[in-house]
Coordinates of C-alpha atoms in Angstrom, one line a residue:
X294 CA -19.3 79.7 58.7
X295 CA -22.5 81.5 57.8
X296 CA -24.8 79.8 54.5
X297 CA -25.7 82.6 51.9
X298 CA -29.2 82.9 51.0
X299 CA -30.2 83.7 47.5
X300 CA -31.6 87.2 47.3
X301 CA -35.4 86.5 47.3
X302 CA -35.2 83.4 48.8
X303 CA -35.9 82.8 52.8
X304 CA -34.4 80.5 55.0
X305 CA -35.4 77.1 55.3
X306 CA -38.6 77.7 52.9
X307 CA -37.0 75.0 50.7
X308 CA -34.9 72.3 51.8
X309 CA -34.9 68.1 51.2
X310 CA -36.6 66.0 53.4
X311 CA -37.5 62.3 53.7
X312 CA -35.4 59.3 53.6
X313 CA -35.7 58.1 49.9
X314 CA -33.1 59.2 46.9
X315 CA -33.9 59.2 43.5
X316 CA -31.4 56.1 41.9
X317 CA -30.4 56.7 38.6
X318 CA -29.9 53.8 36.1
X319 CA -27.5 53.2 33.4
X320 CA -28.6 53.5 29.9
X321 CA -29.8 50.0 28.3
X322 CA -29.5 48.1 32.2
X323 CA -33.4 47.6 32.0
X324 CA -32.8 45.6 28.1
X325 CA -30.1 43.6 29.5
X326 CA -32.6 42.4 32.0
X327 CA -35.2 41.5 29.5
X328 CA -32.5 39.7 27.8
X329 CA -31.6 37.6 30.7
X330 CA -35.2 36.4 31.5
X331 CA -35.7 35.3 28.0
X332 CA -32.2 33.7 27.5
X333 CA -33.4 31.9 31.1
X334 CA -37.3 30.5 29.3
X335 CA -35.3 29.3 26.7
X336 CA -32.8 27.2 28.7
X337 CA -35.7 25.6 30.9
X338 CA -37.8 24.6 27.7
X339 CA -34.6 23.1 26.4
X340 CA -33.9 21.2 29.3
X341 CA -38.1 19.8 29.4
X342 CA -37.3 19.0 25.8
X343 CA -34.0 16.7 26.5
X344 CA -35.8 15.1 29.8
X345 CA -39.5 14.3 27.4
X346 CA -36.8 12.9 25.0
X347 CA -34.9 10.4 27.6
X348 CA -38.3 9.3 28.6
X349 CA -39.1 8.0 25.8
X350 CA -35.9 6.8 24.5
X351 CA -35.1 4.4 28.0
X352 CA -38.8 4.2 29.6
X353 CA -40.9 3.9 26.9
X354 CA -41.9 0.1 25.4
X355 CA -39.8 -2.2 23.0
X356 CA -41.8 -3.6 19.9
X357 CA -41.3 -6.8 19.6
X358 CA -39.2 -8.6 17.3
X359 CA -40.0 -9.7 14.4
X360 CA -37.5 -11.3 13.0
X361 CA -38.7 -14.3 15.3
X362 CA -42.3 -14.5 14.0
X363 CA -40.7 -14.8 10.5
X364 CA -38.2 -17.5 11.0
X365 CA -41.1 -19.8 12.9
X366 CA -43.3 -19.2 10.1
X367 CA -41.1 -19.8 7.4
X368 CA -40.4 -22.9 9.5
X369 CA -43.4 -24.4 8.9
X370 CA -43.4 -23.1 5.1
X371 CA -40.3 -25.1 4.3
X372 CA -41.1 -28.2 6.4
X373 CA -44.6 -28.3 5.4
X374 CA -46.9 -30.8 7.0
X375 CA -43.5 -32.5 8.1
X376 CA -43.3 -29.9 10.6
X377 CA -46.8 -30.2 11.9
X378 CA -46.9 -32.6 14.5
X379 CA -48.7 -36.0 13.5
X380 CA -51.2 -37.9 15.3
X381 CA -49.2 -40.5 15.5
X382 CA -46.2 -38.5 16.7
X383 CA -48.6 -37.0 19.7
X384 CA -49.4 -40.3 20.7
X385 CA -45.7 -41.4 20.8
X386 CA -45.0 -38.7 23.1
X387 CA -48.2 -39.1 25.1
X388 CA -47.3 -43.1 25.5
X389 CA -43.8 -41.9 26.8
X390 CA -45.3 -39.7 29.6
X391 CA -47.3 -42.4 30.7
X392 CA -44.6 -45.2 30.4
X393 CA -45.5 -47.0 27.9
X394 CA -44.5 -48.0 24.6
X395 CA -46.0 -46.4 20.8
X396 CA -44.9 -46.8 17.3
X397 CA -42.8 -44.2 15.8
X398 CA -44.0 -42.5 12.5
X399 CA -41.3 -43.3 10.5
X400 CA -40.2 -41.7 7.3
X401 CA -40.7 -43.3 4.3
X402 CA -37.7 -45.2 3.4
X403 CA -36.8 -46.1 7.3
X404 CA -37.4 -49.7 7.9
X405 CA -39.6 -51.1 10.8
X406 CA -38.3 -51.6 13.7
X407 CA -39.3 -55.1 13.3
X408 CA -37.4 -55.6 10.5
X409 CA -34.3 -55.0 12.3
X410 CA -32.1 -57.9 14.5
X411 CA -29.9 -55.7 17.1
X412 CA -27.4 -57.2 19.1
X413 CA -26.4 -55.5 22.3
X414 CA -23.1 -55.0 23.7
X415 CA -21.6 -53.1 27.2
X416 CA -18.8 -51.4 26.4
X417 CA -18.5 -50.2 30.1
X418 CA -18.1 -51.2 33.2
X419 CA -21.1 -51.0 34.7
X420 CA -22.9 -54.2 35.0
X421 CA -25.8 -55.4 33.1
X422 CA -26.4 -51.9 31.0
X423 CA -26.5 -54.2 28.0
X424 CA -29.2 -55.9 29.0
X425 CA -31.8 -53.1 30.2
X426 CA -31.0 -50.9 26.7
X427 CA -31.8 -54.1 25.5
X428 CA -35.0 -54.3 27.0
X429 CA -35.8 -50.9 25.8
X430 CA -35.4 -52.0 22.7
X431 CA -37.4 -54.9 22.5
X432 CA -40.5 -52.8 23.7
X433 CA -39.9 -50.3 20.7
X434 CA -40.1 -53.0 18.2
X435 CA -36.7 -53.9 18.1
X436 CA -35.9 -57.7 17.8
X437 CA -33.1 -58.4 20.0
X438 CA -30.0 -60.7 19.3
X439 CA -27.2 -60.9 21.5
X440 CA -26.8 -59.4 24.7
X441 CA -23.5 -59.8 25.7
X442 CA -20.1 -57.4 26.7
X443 CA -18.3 -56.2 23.8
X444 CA -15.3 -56.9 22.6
X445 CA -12.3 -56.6 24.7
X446 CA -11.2 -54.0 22.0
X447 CA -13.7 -51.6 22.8
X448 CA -14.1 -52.0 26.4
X449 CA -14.2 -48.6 27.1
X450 CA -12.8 -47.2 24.6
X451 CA -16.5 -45.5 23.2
X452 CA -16.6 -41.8 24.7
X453 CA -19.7 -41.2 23.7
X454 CA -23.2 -42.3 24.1
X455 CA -23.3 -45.4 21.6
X456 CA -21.6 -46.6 18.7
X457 CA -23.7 -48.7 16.0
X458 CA -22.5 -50.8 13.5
X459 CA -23.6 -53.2 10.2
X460 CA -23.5 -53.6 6.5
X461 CA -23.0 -50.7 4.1
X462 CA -26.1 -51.8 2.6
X463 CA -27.9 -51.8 5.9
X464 CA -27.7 -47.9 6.5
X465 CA -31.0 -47.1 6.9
X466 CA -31.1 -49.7 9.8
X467 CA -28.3 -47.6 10.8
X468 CA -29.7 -44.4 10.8
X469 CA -33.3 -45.5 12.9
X470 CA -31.2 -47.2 15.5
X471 CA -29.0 -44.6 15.9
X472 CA -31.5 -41.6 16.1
X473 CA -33.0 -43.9 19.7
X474 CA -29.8 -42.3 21.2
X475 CA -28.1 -38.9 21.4
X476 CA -24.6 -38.4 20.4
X477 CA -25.0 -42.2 18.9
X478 CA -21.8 -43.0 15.9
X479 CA -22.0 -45.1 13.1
X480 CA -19.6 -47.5 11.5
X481 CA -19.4 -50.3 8.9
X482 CA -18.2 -53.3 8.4
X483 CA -17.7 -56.5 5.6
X484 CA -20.4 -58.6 7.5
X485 CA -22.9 -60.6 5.3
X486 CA -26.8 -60.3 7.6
X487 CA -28.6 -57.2 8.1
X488 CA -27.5 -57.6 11.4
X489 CA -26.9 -54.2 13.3
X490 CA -24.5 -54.2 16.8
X491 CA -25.6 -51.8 19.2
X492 CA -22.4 -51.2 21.5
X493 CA -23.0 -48.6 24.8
X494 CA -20.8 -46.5 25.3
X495 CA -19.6 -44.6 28.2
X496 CA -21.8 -41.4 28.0
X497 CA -25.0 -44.0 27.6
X498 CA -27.7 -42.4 30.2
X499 CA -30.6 -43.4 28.7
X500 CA -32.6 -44.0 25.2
X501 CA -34.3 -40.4 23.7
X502 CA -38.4 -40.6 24.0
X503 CA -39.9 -41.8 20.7
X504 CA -41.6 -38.0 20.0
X505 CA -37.5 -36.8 20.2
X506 CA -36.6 -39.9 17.7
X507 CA -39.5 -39.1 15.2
X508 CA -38.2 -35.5 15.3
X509 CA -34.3 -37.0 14.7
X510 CA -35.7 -39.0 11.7
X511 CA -37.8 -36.4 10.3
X512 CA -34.8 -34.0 10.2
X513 CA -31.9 -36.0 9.1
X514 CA -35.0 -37.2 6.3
X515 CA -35.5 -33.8 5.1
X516 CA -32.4 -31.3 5.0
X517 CA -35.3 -28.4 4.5
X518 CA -36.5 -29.2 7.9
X519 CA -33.6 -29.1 9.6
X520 CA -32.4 -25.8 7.9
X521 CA -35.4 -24.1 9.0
X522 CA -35.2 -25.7 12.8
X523 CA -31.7 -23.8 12.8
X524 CA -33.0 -20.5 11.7

């Protein structure tokens, strides 16, 4: 088969040559594209956004609460100077550190040590704790009584620390013996002397430190006090 040539036109004086075709597009390909590269900014600044956000929401630093400060200083509003440690309080503490024996600020109303007869009783079995809380006793001002077992109806039969006993009208004796011991119960009976029975119980380990007893009578002396203390 024989190619026609145009009239006018010689062979080969026009032909194609090289390797490269012109590509035609599609009509709006070229926006699409546009489209795309913004749509893909806006979803990497959105994601720097969320990741600046976690940052500071898990890595950045808690204020502290306040809600602390405020309940210690309204402590000390309520309690007043009762809440400020006294000298006489710092040398209790300081005597019991070193061993030794101080008087207790006492509030007012609480009898002197003294003043008060305690007679100890072992209301456990083990052998001569009567005597040594005894002796503890005497060294805090206590004057000592009887030191003897108890009664064979409480052999064992107090649970808890101590259990001290006297007069109705000896209830402030009551109250300062009892605060020398945690977990300490009090009871009353018909007797006639302001005689107060000191019986140890089974969870007896030892008497509390006179700075811990001035802090018992100081609370159970002012309800404020020991309101605040529990805020």
């Amino acid at each position: 088969m024989s190619m026609l040539t145009p009239p006018g036109l010689k062979g080969k004086q026009y032909r194609i040559s090289g390797k490269a075709y012109p590509r035609l597009s599609r009509p709006g390909q070229k926006r699409r594209r546009v489209l795309k590269i913004l749509a893909a900014v806006v979803a990497v600044a959105v994601l720097g956004w969320g990741t600046v956000q976690l940052v500071t929401v898990f890595g950045g630093k808690k204020k502290p609460v306040a809600a602390a400060k405020n309940c210690t200083h309204q402590a000390a509003a309520v309690g007043g100077d009762a809440a400020k440690p006294s000298a006489s309080a710092m040398a209790s503490a300081a005597a019991s550190a070193s061993g030794g024996a101080a008087p207790i600020a006492l509030p007012s109303g609480v009898p002197q040590p003294a003043t008060i007869t305690v007679n100890v009783y072992n209301a456990t079995n083990h052998v001569g704790l009567a005597g040594q809380t005894a002796a503890q006793l005497k060294l805090r001002g206590f004057k000592i009584g009887k030191i003897a077992n108890a009664p064979v109806a409480l052999q064992n039969k107090i649970t808890g620390a101590a259990q001290v006993t006297g007069a109705a009208t000896s209830r402030a004796a009551l109250s300062l013996l009892g605060s020398e011991v945690s977990g300490a119960t009090t009871t009353t009976d018909a007797r006639k002397d302001a005689s107060v029975d000191f019986f140890v119980g089974n969870g007896f380990t030892a008497l509390l430190t006179p700075a811990q007893v001035a802090q018992a009578l100081a609370l159970a002396a002012s309800p404020s006090a020991a309101a605040a203390a529990h805020c």
